[in-house]
Amino acid sequence: LLDAVIGLPEKLFFGTGIPAAILVFRKSKNNDKVLFIDASREYKDGKNQNALTDDNIAKIVATYEVREDVEKYAHLANVDEIKENDYNLNIPRYVDTFEEEEEIDLMAVRAERQKLKKELKKVCK
C-alpha cells in the first residue's frame, strides 16, 4: 500500500526541530514501486520555524505525479530494492544527495599564506 515517502525539512512544524516525513498510502496501487523524495532542502528559512513556499510544494507534487528518478532529489524503488535494505525506509538509502567537495590546492593556499605572513611583517614593523 505504500506509495511514497517524502522527507521534509527540519523546523517545519512548531516545536519540532527534527525533519518530518510524509508517508503516502494508496489503497488501489497498480505496481509495487515506492517513490522516495528528499525535499529536506526545499524550504524558506525562518527565524524560529522554516516554511514551504508554493514553489517548494509545486516541485514536490510535480515529482510525485511524474514518479520518475530525479538526480539528488527522488528515486523510484521497487520492492526488491526495499527488501535489500531490510525494509528500512530511510530516504538517504535511496536518494543520494552527496555533494563532492571542491579539491583544495594546497600549494596555492601555502603560497597565499606565505604572502600574508610577509605583509603582516611589514605592517608590524
CSV table of N, CA, C and O in Angstrom, one decimal:
chain,number,residue,atom,x,y,z
A,1,LEU,N,0.8,-1.2,0.0
A,1,LEU,CA,0.0,0.0,0.0
A,1,LEU,C,0.8,1.3,0.0
A,1,LEU,O,0.4,2.3,-0.4
A,2,LEU,N,2.1,1.2,0.4
A,2,LEU,CA,3.0,2.4,0.5
A,2,LEU,C,3.3,2.9,-0.9
A,2,LEU,O,3.8,2.1,-1.8
A,3,ASP,N,3.0,4.1,-1.2
A,3,ASP,CA,3.2,4.7,-2.5
A,3,ASP,C,4.3,5.7,-2.5
A,3,ASP,O,5.0,5.7,-3.5
A,4,ALA,N,4.6,6.4,-1.5
A,4,ALA,CA,5.7,7.4,-1.5
A,4,ALA,C,6.1,7.7,0.0
A,4,ALA,O,5.3,7.7,0.9
A,5,VAL,N,7.4,8.1,0.0
A,5,VAL,CA,8.0,8.6,1.3
A,5,VAL,C,8.6,9.9,0.9
A,5,VAL,O,9.5,10.0,0.1
A,6,ILE,N,8.1,11.0,1.6
A,6,ILE,CA,8.5,12.3,1.3
A,6,ILE,C,9.2,12.9,2.5
A,6,ILE,O,8.6,13.1,3.5
A,7,GLY,N,10.5,13.2,2.4
A,7,GLY,CA,11.2,13.8,3.5
A,7,GLY,C,11.1,15.3,3.5
A,7,GLY,O,11.3,15.9,2.5
A,8,LEU,N,10.8,15.9,4.6
A,8,LEU,CA,10.6,17.3,4.7
A,8,LEU,C,11.7,18.0,5.5
A,8,LEU,O,12.4,17.2,6.3
A,9,PRO,N,11.9,19.3,5.5
A,9,PRO,CA,12.9,19.9,6.2
A,9,PRO,C,12.7,20.0,7.7
A,9,PRO,O,11.6,19.8,8.2
A,10,GLU,N,13.8,20.3,8.4
A,10,GLU,CA,13.7,20.4,9.9
A,10,GLU,C,13.0,21.7,10.2
A,10,GLU,O,12.9,22.6,9.4
A,11,LYS,N,12.5,21.8,11.5
A,11,LYS,CA,11.9,23.0,12.0
A,11,LYS,C,10.7,23.5,11.1
A,11,LYS,O,10.4,24.7,11.0
A,12,LEU,N,10.0,22.5,10.5
A,12,LEU,CA,8.9,22.9,9.7
A,12,LEU,C,7.6,23.1,10.5
A,12,LEU,O,6.8,23.9,10.2
A,13,PHE,N,7.5,22.3,11.6
A,13,PHE,CA,6.3,22.3,12.4
A,13,PHE,C,6.7,22.9,13.8
A,13,PHE,O,7.8,22.7,14.3
A,14,PHE,N,5.8,23.7,14.3
A,14,PHE,CA,6.0,24.4,15.6
A,14,PHE,C,6.4,23.4,16.7
A,14,PHE,O,5.8,22.4,16.9
A,15,GLY,N,7.5,23.8,17.3
A,15,GLY,CA,8.0,23.0,18.5
A,15,GLY,C,8.7,21.7,18.1
A,15,GLY,O,9.1,20.9,18.9
A,16,THR,N,9.0,21.5,16.8
A,16,THR,CA,9.6,20.3,16.4
A,16,THR,C,10.9,20.7,15.6
A,16,THR,O,10.8,21.2,14.5
A,17,GLY,N,12.0,20.4,16.1
A,17,GLY,CA,13.3,20.7,15.4
A,17,GLY,C,13.8,19.7,14.5
A,17,GLY,O,14.7,19.9,13.7
A,18,ILE,N,13.2,18.5,14.5
A,18,ILE,CA,13.7,17.4,13.6
A,18,ILE,C,12.9,17.4,12.3
A,18,ILE,O,11.8,17.9,12.2
A,19,PRO,N,13.6,16.9,11.3
A,19,PRO,CA,12.9,16.7,10.0
A,19,PRO,C,11.7,15.8,10.1
A,19,PRO,O,11.7,14.9,10.9
A,20,ALA,N,10.7,16.0,9.3
A,20,ALA,CA,9.5,15.2,9.3
A,20,ALA,C,9.4,14.4,8.0
A,20,ALA,O,10.1,14.7,7.0
A,21,ALA,N,8.5,13.5,7.9
A,21,ALA,CA,8.3,12.7,6.7
A,21,ALA,C,6.8,12.5,6.5
A,21,ALA,O,6.1,12.4,7.5
A,22,ILE,N,6.4,12.4,5.2
A,22,ILE,CA,5.1,12.1,4.9
A,22,ILE,C,5.1,10.7,4.2
A,22,ILE,O,5.8,10.5,3.3
A,23,LEU,N,4.3,9.8,4.7
A,23,LEU,CA,4.1,8.5,4.1
A,23,LEU,C,2.8,8.5,3.4
A,23,LEU,O,1.7,8.8,4.0
A,24,VAL,N,2.8,8.3,2.1
A,24,VAL,CA,1.6,8.3,1.3
A,24,VAL,C,1.2,6.8,1.0
A,24,VAL,O,2.0,6.1,0.4
A,25,PHE,N,0.0,6.5,1.4
A,25,PHE,CA,-0.6,5.1,1.1
A,25,PHE,C,-1.7,5.2,0.1
A,25,PHE,O,-2.5,6.1,0.1
A,26,ARG,N,-1.7,4.2,-0.8
A,26,ARG,CA,-2.8,4.1,-1.8
A,26,ARG,C,-3.4,2.7,-1.7
A,26,ARG,O,-2.8,1.7,-1.7
A,27,LYS,N,-4.7,2.8,-1.5
A,27,LYS,CA,-5.5,1.5,-1.4
A,27,LYS,C,-5.5,0.7,-2.7
A,27,LYS,O,-5.4,-0.5,-2.7
A,28,SER,N,-5.5,1.4,-3.8
A,28,SER,CA,-5.5,0.7,-5.1
A,28,SER,C,-4.3,1.1,-5.9
A,28,SER,O,-4.3,2.0,-6.8
A,29,LYS,N,-3.2,0.4,-5.7
A,29,LYS,CA,-1.9,0.6,-6.4
A,29,LYS,C,-1.9,-0.3,-7.6
A,29,LYS,O,-2.3,-1.5,-7.5
A,30,ASN,N,-1.3,0.1,-8.7
A,30,ASN,CA,-1.2,-0.8,-9.8
A,30,ASN,C,0.2,-1.3,-10.0
A,30,ASN,O,0.5,-2.0,-11.0
A,31,ASN,N,1.1,-1.0,-9.1
A,31,ASN,CA,2.5,-1.5,-9.2
A,31,ASN,C,3.1,-1.6,-7.8
A,31,ASN,O,2.4,-1.2,-6.8
A,32,ASP,N,4.3,-2.2,-7.7
A,32,ASP,CA,4.9,-2.4,-6.3
A,32,ASP,C,6.0,-1.4,-6.1
A,32,ASP,O,6.8,-1.7,-5.2
A,33,LYS,N,6.0,-0.3,-6.7
A,33,LYS,CA,7.1,0.7,-6.6
A,33,LYS,C,6.8,1.7,-5.5
A,33,LYS,O,5.6,2.1,-5.4
A,34,VAL,N,7.8,2.2,-4.9
A,34,VAL,CA,7.7,3.3,-3.9
A,34,VAL,C,8.6,4.5,-4.3
A,34,VAL,O,9.7,4.3,-4.5
A,35,LEU,N,8.0,5.7,-4.3
A,35,LEU,CA,8.7,6.8,-4.7
A,35,LEU,C,9.3,7.5,-3.4
A,35,LEU,O,8.6,7.7,-2.4
A,36,PHE,N,10.6,7.7,-3.4
A,36,PHE,CA,11.3,8.4,-2.3
A,36,PHE,C,11.7,9.8,-2.8
A,36,PHE,O,12.3,9.9,-3.8
A,37,ILE,N,11.2,10.8,-2.0
A,37,ILE,CA,11.5,12.2,-2.4
A,37,ILE,C,12.2,12.9,-1.2
A,37,ILE,O,11.7,12.8,-0.1
A,38,ASP,N,13.4,13.4,-1.5
A,38,ASP,CA,14.2,14.1,-0.4
A,38,ASP,C,13.9,15.6,-0.6
A,38,ASP,O,14.7,16.3,-1.3
A,39,ALA,N,12.9,16.1,0.0
A,39,ALA,CA,12.6,17.6,0.0
A,39,ALA,C,13.1,18.3,1.2
A,39,ALA,O,12.6,19.4,1.5
A,40,SER,N,14.1,17.7,1.9
A,40,SER,CA,14.6,18.3,3.1
A,40,SER,C,15.4,19.6,2.9
A,40,SER,O,15.6,20.4,3.8
A,41,ARG,N,15.8,19.9,1.6
A,41,ARG,CA,16.5,21.1,1.4
A,41,ARG,C,15.6,22.1,0.6
A,41,ARG,O,16.0,23.2,0.2
A,42,GLU,N,14.3,21.8,0.5
A,42,GLU,CA,13.4,22.7,-0.2
A,42,GLU,C,12.5,23.5,0.8
A,42,GLU,O,11.5,23.0,1.3
A,43,TYR,N,13.0,24.6,1.2
A,43,TYR,CA,12.2,25.4,2.2
A,43,TYR,C,12.7,26.8,2.2
A,43,TYR,O,13.8,27.2,1.7
A,44,LYS,N,11.9,27.7,2.8
A,44,LYS,CA,12.3,29.1,3.1
A,44,LYS,C,12.7,29.2,4.5
A,44,LYS,O,12.0,28.8,5.4
A,45,ASP,N,13.9,29.7,4.7
A,45,ASP,CA,14.5,29.7,6.1
A,45,ASP,C,13.7,30.7,6.9
A,45,ASP,O,13.5,31.9,6.4
A,46,GLY,N,13.4,30.4,8.1
A,46,GLY,CA,12.7,31.3,9.0
A,46,GLY,C,13.5,31.4,10.3
A,46,GLY,O,14.4,30.6,10.6
A,47,LYS,N,13.2,32.4,11.1
A,47,LYS,CA,13.9,32.6,12.3
A,47,LYS,C,13.7,31.5,13.3
A,47,LYS,O,14.7,30.9,13.8
A,48,ASN,N,12.5,31.2,13.6
A,48,ASN,CA,12.2,30.1,14.6
A,48,ASN,C,11.6,28.8,13.9
A,48,ASN,O,11.6,27.8,14.5
A,49,GLN,N,11.1,29.1,12.7
A,49,GLN,CA,10.4,28.0,12.0
A,49,GLN,C,10.6,28.1,10.5
A,49,GLN,O,10.5,29.2,10.0
A,50,ASN,N,10.9,27.0,9.8
A,50,ASN,CA,11.0,27.1,8.4
A,50,ASN,C,9.7,26.9,7.7
A,50,ASN,O,8.7,26.5,8.4
A,51,ALA,N,9.6,27.2,6.4
A,51,ALA,CA,8.3,27.2,5.7
A,51,ALA,C,8.5,26.6,4.3
A,51,ALA,O,9.6,26.8,3.7
A,52,LEU,N,7.5,26.0,3.8
A,52,LEU,CA,7.5,25.5,2.4
A,52,LEU,C,6.8,26.6,1.6
A,52,LEU,O,5.7,27.0,1.9
A,53,THR,N,7.5,27.0,0.5
A,53,THR,CA,6.9,28.0,-0.4
A,53,THR,C,6.0,27.3,-1.3
A,53,THR,O,6.0,26.1,-1.4
A,54,ASP,N,5.2,28.1,-2.1
A,54,ASP,CA,4.4,27.5,-3.1
A,54,ASP,C,5.2,26.7,-4.2
A,54,ASP,O,4.8,25.7,-4.6
A,55,ASP,N,6.4,27.3,-4.5
A,55,ASP,CA,7.3,26.6,-5.4
A,55,ASP,C,7.8,25.3,-4.9
A,55,ASP,O,7.9,24.3,-5.6
A,56,ASN,N,8.1,25.3,-3.6
A,56,ASN,CA,8.6,24.1,-3.0
A,56,ASN,C,7.5,23.0,-3.0
A,56,ASN,O,7.8,21.8,-3.4
A,57,ILE,N,6.3,23.4,-2.7
A,57,ILE,CA,5.2,22.4,-2.7
A,57,ILE,C,4.9,21.9,-4.2
A,57,ILE,O,4.7,20.8,-4.4
A,58,ALA,N,5.0,22.9,-5.1
A,58,ALA,CA,4.7,22.5,-6.5
A,58,ALA,C,5.8,21.5,-7.0
A,58,ALA,O,5.5,20.6,-7.7
A,59,LYS,N,7.0,21.7,-6.6
A,59,LYS,CA,8.1,20.8,-7.0
A,59,LYS,C,7.9,19.4,-6.4
A,59,LYS,O,8.0,18.4,-7.1
A,60,ILE,N,7.5,19.3,-5.2
A,60,ILE,CA,7.2,18.0,-4.5
A,60,ILE,C,6.0,17.3,-5.2
A,60,ILE,O,6.1,16.1,-5.6
A,61,VAL,N,4.9,18.1,-5.5
A,61,VAL,CA,3.7,17.5,-6.1
A,61,VAL,C,4.1,17.1,-7.5
A,61,VAL,O,3.7,16.0,-8.0
A,62,ALA,N,4.8,17.9,-8.3
A,62,ALA,CA,5.1,17.5,-9.7
A,62,ALA,C,6.0,16.2,-9.7
A,62,ALA,O,5.8,15.4,-10.5
A,63,THR,N,6.9,16.1,-8.8
A,63,THR,CA,7.8,14.9,-8.7
A,63,THR,C,7.0,13.7,-8.4
A,63,THR,O,7.1,12.6,-8.9
A,64,TYR,N,6.0,13.9,-7.4
A,64,TYR,CA,5.2,12.8,-7.0
A,64,TYR,C,4.3,12.3,-8.2
A,64,TYR,O,4.1,11.1,-8.5
A,65,GLU,N,3.8,13.3,-9.0
A,65,GLU,CA,2.9,12.9,-10.1
A,65,GLU,C,3.6,12.2,-11.2
A,65,GLU,O,3.1,11.3,-11.9
A,66,VAL,N,4.9,12.7,-11.5
A,66,VAL,CA,5.7,12.1,-12.6
A,66,VAL,C,6.2,10.7,-12.2
A,66,VAL,O,6.3,9.8,-13.1
A,67,ARG,N,6.5,10.5,-11.0
A,67,ARG,CA,7.0,9.2,-10.4
A,67,ARG,C,8.2,8.7,-11.2
A,67,ARG,O,8.3,7.6,-11.7
A,68,GLU,N,9.2,9.6,-11.4
A,68,GLU,CA,10.5,9.2,-12.0
A,68,GLU,C,11.7,9.6,-11.1
A,68,GLU,O,11.5,10.5,-10.3
A,69,ASP,N,12.8,9.0,-11.4
A,69,ASP,CA,14.0,9.4,-10.7
A,69,ASP,C,14.4,10.8,-11.1
A,69,ASP,O,14.4,11.2,-12.2
A,70,VAL,N,14.8,11.6,-10.1
A,70,VAL,CA,15.4,12.9,-10.2
A,70,VAL,C,16.7,12.9,-9.5
A,70,VAL,O,16.7,12.7,-8.2
A,71,GLU,N,17.8,13.2,-10.1
A,71,GLU,CA,19.1,13.1,-9.5
A,71,GLU,C,19.1,14.0,-8.3
A,71,GLU,O,18.7,15.2,-8.3
A,72,LYS,N,19.6,13.4,-7.2
A,72,LYS,CA,19.8,14.0,-5.9
A,72,LYS,C,18.5,14.6,-5.3
A,72,LYS,O,18.5,15.4,-4.4
A,73,TYR,N,17.3,14.1,-5.8
A,73,TYR,CA,16.0,14.5,-5.2
A,73,TYR,C,15.0,13.4,-5.1
A,73,TYR,O,14.3,13.4,-4.1
A,74,ALA,N,14.9,12.5,-6.0
A,74,ALA,CA,13.9,11.5,-5.9
A,74,ALA,C,14.4,10.2,-6.6
A,74,ALA,O,15.2,10.2,-7.5
A,75,HIS,N,13.8,9.1,-6.1
A,75,HIS,CA,14.2,7.7,-6.6
A,75,HIS,C,12.9,6.8,-6.5
A,75,HIS,O,12.2,6.8,-5.5
A,76,LEU,N,12.6,6.1,-7.6
A,76,LEU,CA,11.5,5.2,-7.6
A,76,LEU,C,12.1,3.8,-7.4
A,76,LEU,O,12.8,3.2,-8.2
A,77,ALA,N,11.8,3.3,-6.2
A,77,ALA,CA,12.4,2.0,-5.8
A,77,ALA,C,11.3,0.9,-5.9
A,77,ALA,O,10.1,1.1,-5.7
A,78,ASN,N,11.8,-0.3,-6.3
A,78,ASN,CA,10.9,-1.5,-6.3
A,78,ASN,C,11.0,-2.2,-5.0
A,78,ASN,O,11.9,-2.0,-4.1
A,79,VAL,N,10.2,-3.2,-4.8
A,79,VAL,CA,10.1,-4.0,-3.5
A,79,VAL,C,11.4,-4.7,-3.2
A,79,VAL,O,11.9,-4.8,-2.1
A,80,ASP,N,12.0,-5.2,-4.3
A,80,ASP,CA,13.3,-6.0,-4.1
A,80,ASP,C,14.4,-5.0,-3.5
A,80,ASP,O,15.1,-5.4,-2.7
A,81,GLU,N,14.4,-3.8,-4.0
A,81,GLU,CA,15.4,-2.8,-3.5
A,81,GLU,C,15.1,-2.5,-2.0
A,81,GLU,O,16.1,-2.4,-1.2
A,82,ILE,N,13.9,-2.4,-1.7
A,82,ILE,CA,13.5,-2.1,-0.3
A,82,ILE,C,13.8,-3.3,0.6
A,82,ILE,O,14.3,-3.1,1.7
A,83,LYS,N,13.6,-4.5,0.1
A,83,LYS,CA,13.9,-5.7,0.8
A,83,LYS,C,15.4,-5.8,1.1
A,83,LYS,O,15.8,-6.2,2.1
A,84,GLU,N,16.2,-5.4,0.1
A,84,GLU,CA,17.7,-5.5,0.2
A,84,GLU,C,18.1,-4.5,1.3
A,84,GLU,O,19.1,-4.8,2.0
A,85,ASN,N,17.4,-3.5,1.6
A,85,ASN,CA,17.7,-2.5,2.7
A,85,ASN,C,16.9,-2.9,3.9
A,85,ASN,O,16.7,-2.0,4.8
A,86,ASP,N,16.5,-4.2,4.1
A,86,ASP,CA,15.8,-4.7,5.3
A,86,ASP,C,14.6,-3.9,5.6
A,86,ASP,O,14.2,-3.6,6.7
A,87,TYR,N,13.9,-3.4,4.5
A,87,TYR,CA,12.6,-2.7,4.6
A,87,TYR,C,12.8,-1.4,5.3
A,87,TYR,O,11.8,-0.8,5.9
A,88,ASN,N,14.0,-0.9,5.4
A,88,ASN,CA,14.3,0.4,6.0
A,88,ASN,C,13.9,1.5,5.0
A,88,ASN,O,14.3,1.5,3.9
A,89,LEU,N,13.1,2.4,5.4
A,89,LEU,CA,12.5,3.5,4.6
A,89,LEU,C,13.3,4.8,4.7
A,89,LEU,O,12.8,5.9,4.3
A,90,ASN,N,14.5,4.8,5.3
A,90,ASN,CA,15.3,5.9,5.4
A,90,ASN,C,15.7,6.5,4.1
A,90,ASN,O,16.3,5.8,3.3
A,91,ILE,N,15.3,7.7,3.8
A,91,ILE,CA,15.4,8.3,2.4
A,91,ILE,C,16.9,8.3,1.9
A,91,ILE,O,17.1,8.0,0.7
A,92,PRO,N,17.9,8.6,2.7
A,92,PRO,CA,19.3,8.6,2.2
A,92,PRO,C,19.7,7.2,1.6
A,92,PRO,O,20.7,7.1,0.9
A,93,ARG,N,19.0,6.1,2.0
A,93,ARG,CA,19.4,4.8,1.4
A,93,ARG,C,19.0,4.7,0.0
A,93,ARG,O,19.5,3.9,-0.8
A,94,TYR,N,18.1,5.6,-0.5
A,94,TYR,CA,17.5,5.5,-1.8
A,94,TYR,C,17.9,6.7,-2.7
A,94,TYR,O,18.1,6.6,-3.9
A,95,VAL,N,18.0,7.9,-2.0
A,95,VAL,CA,18.3,9.1,-2.8
A,95,VAL,C,19.7,9.6,-2.3
A,95,VAL,O,19.8,10.0,-1.2
A,96,ASP,N,20.6,9.6,-3.2
A,96,ASP,CA,22.0,10.0,-3.0
A,96,ASP,C,22.1,11.5,-3.1
A,96,ASP,O,22.0,12.0,-4.2
A,97,THR,N,22.2,12.2,-2.0
A,97,THR,CA,22.3,13.7,-2.1
A,97,THR,C,23.8,14.2,-1.8
A,97,THR,O,24.0,15.3,-1.6
A,98,PHE,N,24.7,13.2,-1.8
A,98,PHE,CA,26.1,13.6,-1.6
A,98,PHE,C,26.6,14.6,-2.6
A,98,PHE,O,26.5,14.4,-3.8
A,99,GLU,N,27.3,15.6,-2.1
A,99,GLU,CA,27.9,16.7,-3.0
A,99,GLU,C,29.4,16.5,-2.8
A,99,GLU,O,29.9,16.6,-1.7
A,100,GLU,N,30.0,16.4,-4.0
A,100,GLU,CA,31.5,16.3,-4.0
A,100,GLU,C,32.0,17.7,-3.5
A,100,GLU,O,31.6,18.7,-4.0
A,101,GLU,N,33.0,17.7,-2.6
A,101,GLU,CA,33.6,18.9,-2.2
A,101,GLU,C,34.7,19.3,-3.2
A,101,GLU,O,35.4,18.4,-3.7
A,102,GLU,N,34.9,20.5,-3.4
A,102,GLU,CA,35.9,21.0,-4.3
A,102,GLU,C,37.3,20.7,-3.8
A,102,GLU,O,37.5,20.9,-2.6
A,103,GLU,N,38.2,20.2,-4.6
A,103,GLU,CA,39.5,19.9,-4.1
A,103,GLU,C,40.3,21.2,-3.8
A,103,GLU,O,40.1,22.3,-4.5
A,104,ILE,N,41.0,21.2,-2.7
A,104,ILE,CA,41.8,22.3,-2.3
A,104,ILE,C,43.2,22.2,-2.8
A,104,ILE,O,43.9,21.2,-2.7
A,105,ASP,N,43.6,23.3,-3.5
A,105,ASP,CA,45.0,23.4,-4.0
A,105,ASP,C,45.9,23.8,-2.9
A,105,ASP,O,46.0,25.0,-2.5
A,106,LEU,N,46.6,22.8,-2.2
A,106,LEU,CA,47.4,23.1,-1.0
A,106,LEU,C,48.6,24.0,-1.4
A,106,LEU,O,49.0,24.9,-0.5
A,107,MET,N,49.1,23.9,-2.6
A,107,MET,CA,50.2,24.7,-2.9
A,107,MET,C,49.8,26.2,-3.0
A,107,MET,O,50.5,27.1,-2.6
A,108,ALA,N,48.6,26.4,-3.6
A,108,ALA,CA,48.1,27.8,-3.7
A,108,ALA,C,47.8,28.4,-2.3
A,108,ALA,O,48.1,29.6,-2.1
A,109,VAL,N,47.3,27.6,-1.4
A,109,VAL,CA,47.0,28.0,-0.1
A,109,VAL,C,48.3,28.4,0.6
A,109,VAL,O,48.4,29.4,1.3
A,110,ARG,N,49.3,27.5,0.5
A,110,ARG,CA,50.6,27.8,1.1
A,110,ARG,C,51.2,29.1,0.6
A,110,ARG,O,51.7,29.9,1.4
A,111,ALA,N,51.1,29.3,-0.7
A,111,ALA,CA,51.7,30.5,-1.3
A,111,ALA,C,51.0,31.7,-0.8
A,111,ALA,O,51.6,32.7,-0.4
A,112,GLU,N,49.6,31.6,-0.7
A,112,GLU,CA,48.8,32.8,-0.2
A,112,GLU,C,49.2,33.0,1.3
A,112,GLU,O,49.3,34.2,1.7
A,113,ARG,N,49.4,32.0,2.1
A,113,ARG,CA,49.7,32.1,3.5
A,113,ARG,C,51.1,32.8,3.6
A,113,ARG,O,51.3,33.7,4.5
A,114,GLN,N,52.1,32.4,2.8
A,114,GLN,CA,53.4,33.0,2.9
A,114,GLN,C,53.3,34.5,2.5
A,114,GLN,O,54.0,35.3,3.2
A,115,LYS,N,52.5,34.8,1.5
A,115,LYS,CA,52.4,36.2,1.1
A,115,LYS,C,51.8,37.0,2.2
A,115,LYS,O,52.2,38.1,2.5
A,116,LEU,N,50.8,36.5,2.9
A,116,LEU,CA,50.1,37.2,4.0
A,116,LEU,C,51.1,37.3,5.2
A,116,LEU,O,51.1,38.4,5.9
A,117,LYS,N,51.9,36.4,5.4
A,117,LYS,CA,52.9,36.5,6.5
A,117,LYS,C,53.9,37.6,6.2
A,117,LYS,O,54.3,38.4,7.1
A,118,LYS,N,54.3,37.7,5.0
A,118,LYS,CA,55.2,38.8,4.6
A,118,LYS,C,54.6,40.2,4.8
A,118,LYS,O,55.2,41.1,5.3
A,119,GLU,N,53.3,40.3,4.4
A,119,GLU,CA,52.6,41.5,4.5
A,119,GLU,C,52.4,41.9,6.0
A,119,GLU,O,52.5,43.0,6.4
A,120,LEU,N,52.2,40.9,6.8
A,120,LEU,CA,52.0,41.1,8.3
A,120,LEU,C,53.3,41.6,8.9
A,120,LEU,O,53.2,42.5,9.7
A,121,LYS,N,54.4,41.0,8.5
A,121,LYS,CA,55.7,41.5,9.0
A,121,LYS,C,55.9,43.0,8.6
A,121,LYS,O,56.4,43.8,9.5
A,122,LYS,N,55.5,43.4,7.4
A,122,LYS,CA,55.7,44.8,7.0
A,122,LYS,C,54.8,45.7,7.9
A,122,LYS,O,55.2,46.8,8.2
A,123,VAL,N,53.6,45.3,8.1
A,123,VAL,CA,52.7,46.1,8.9
A,123,VAL,C,53.1,46.2,10.4
A,123,VAL,O,52.9,47.2,11.0
A,124,CYS,N,53.7,45.1,10.9
A,124,CYS,CA,54.0,45.1,12.3
A,124,CYS,C,55.3,45.8,12.6
A,124,CYS,O,55.7,46.0,13.8
A,125,LYS,N,56.1,46.2,11.6
A,125,LYS,CA,57.4,46.9,11.8
A,125,LYS,C,57.2,48.3,12.3
A,125,LYS,O,56.4,49.1,12.2
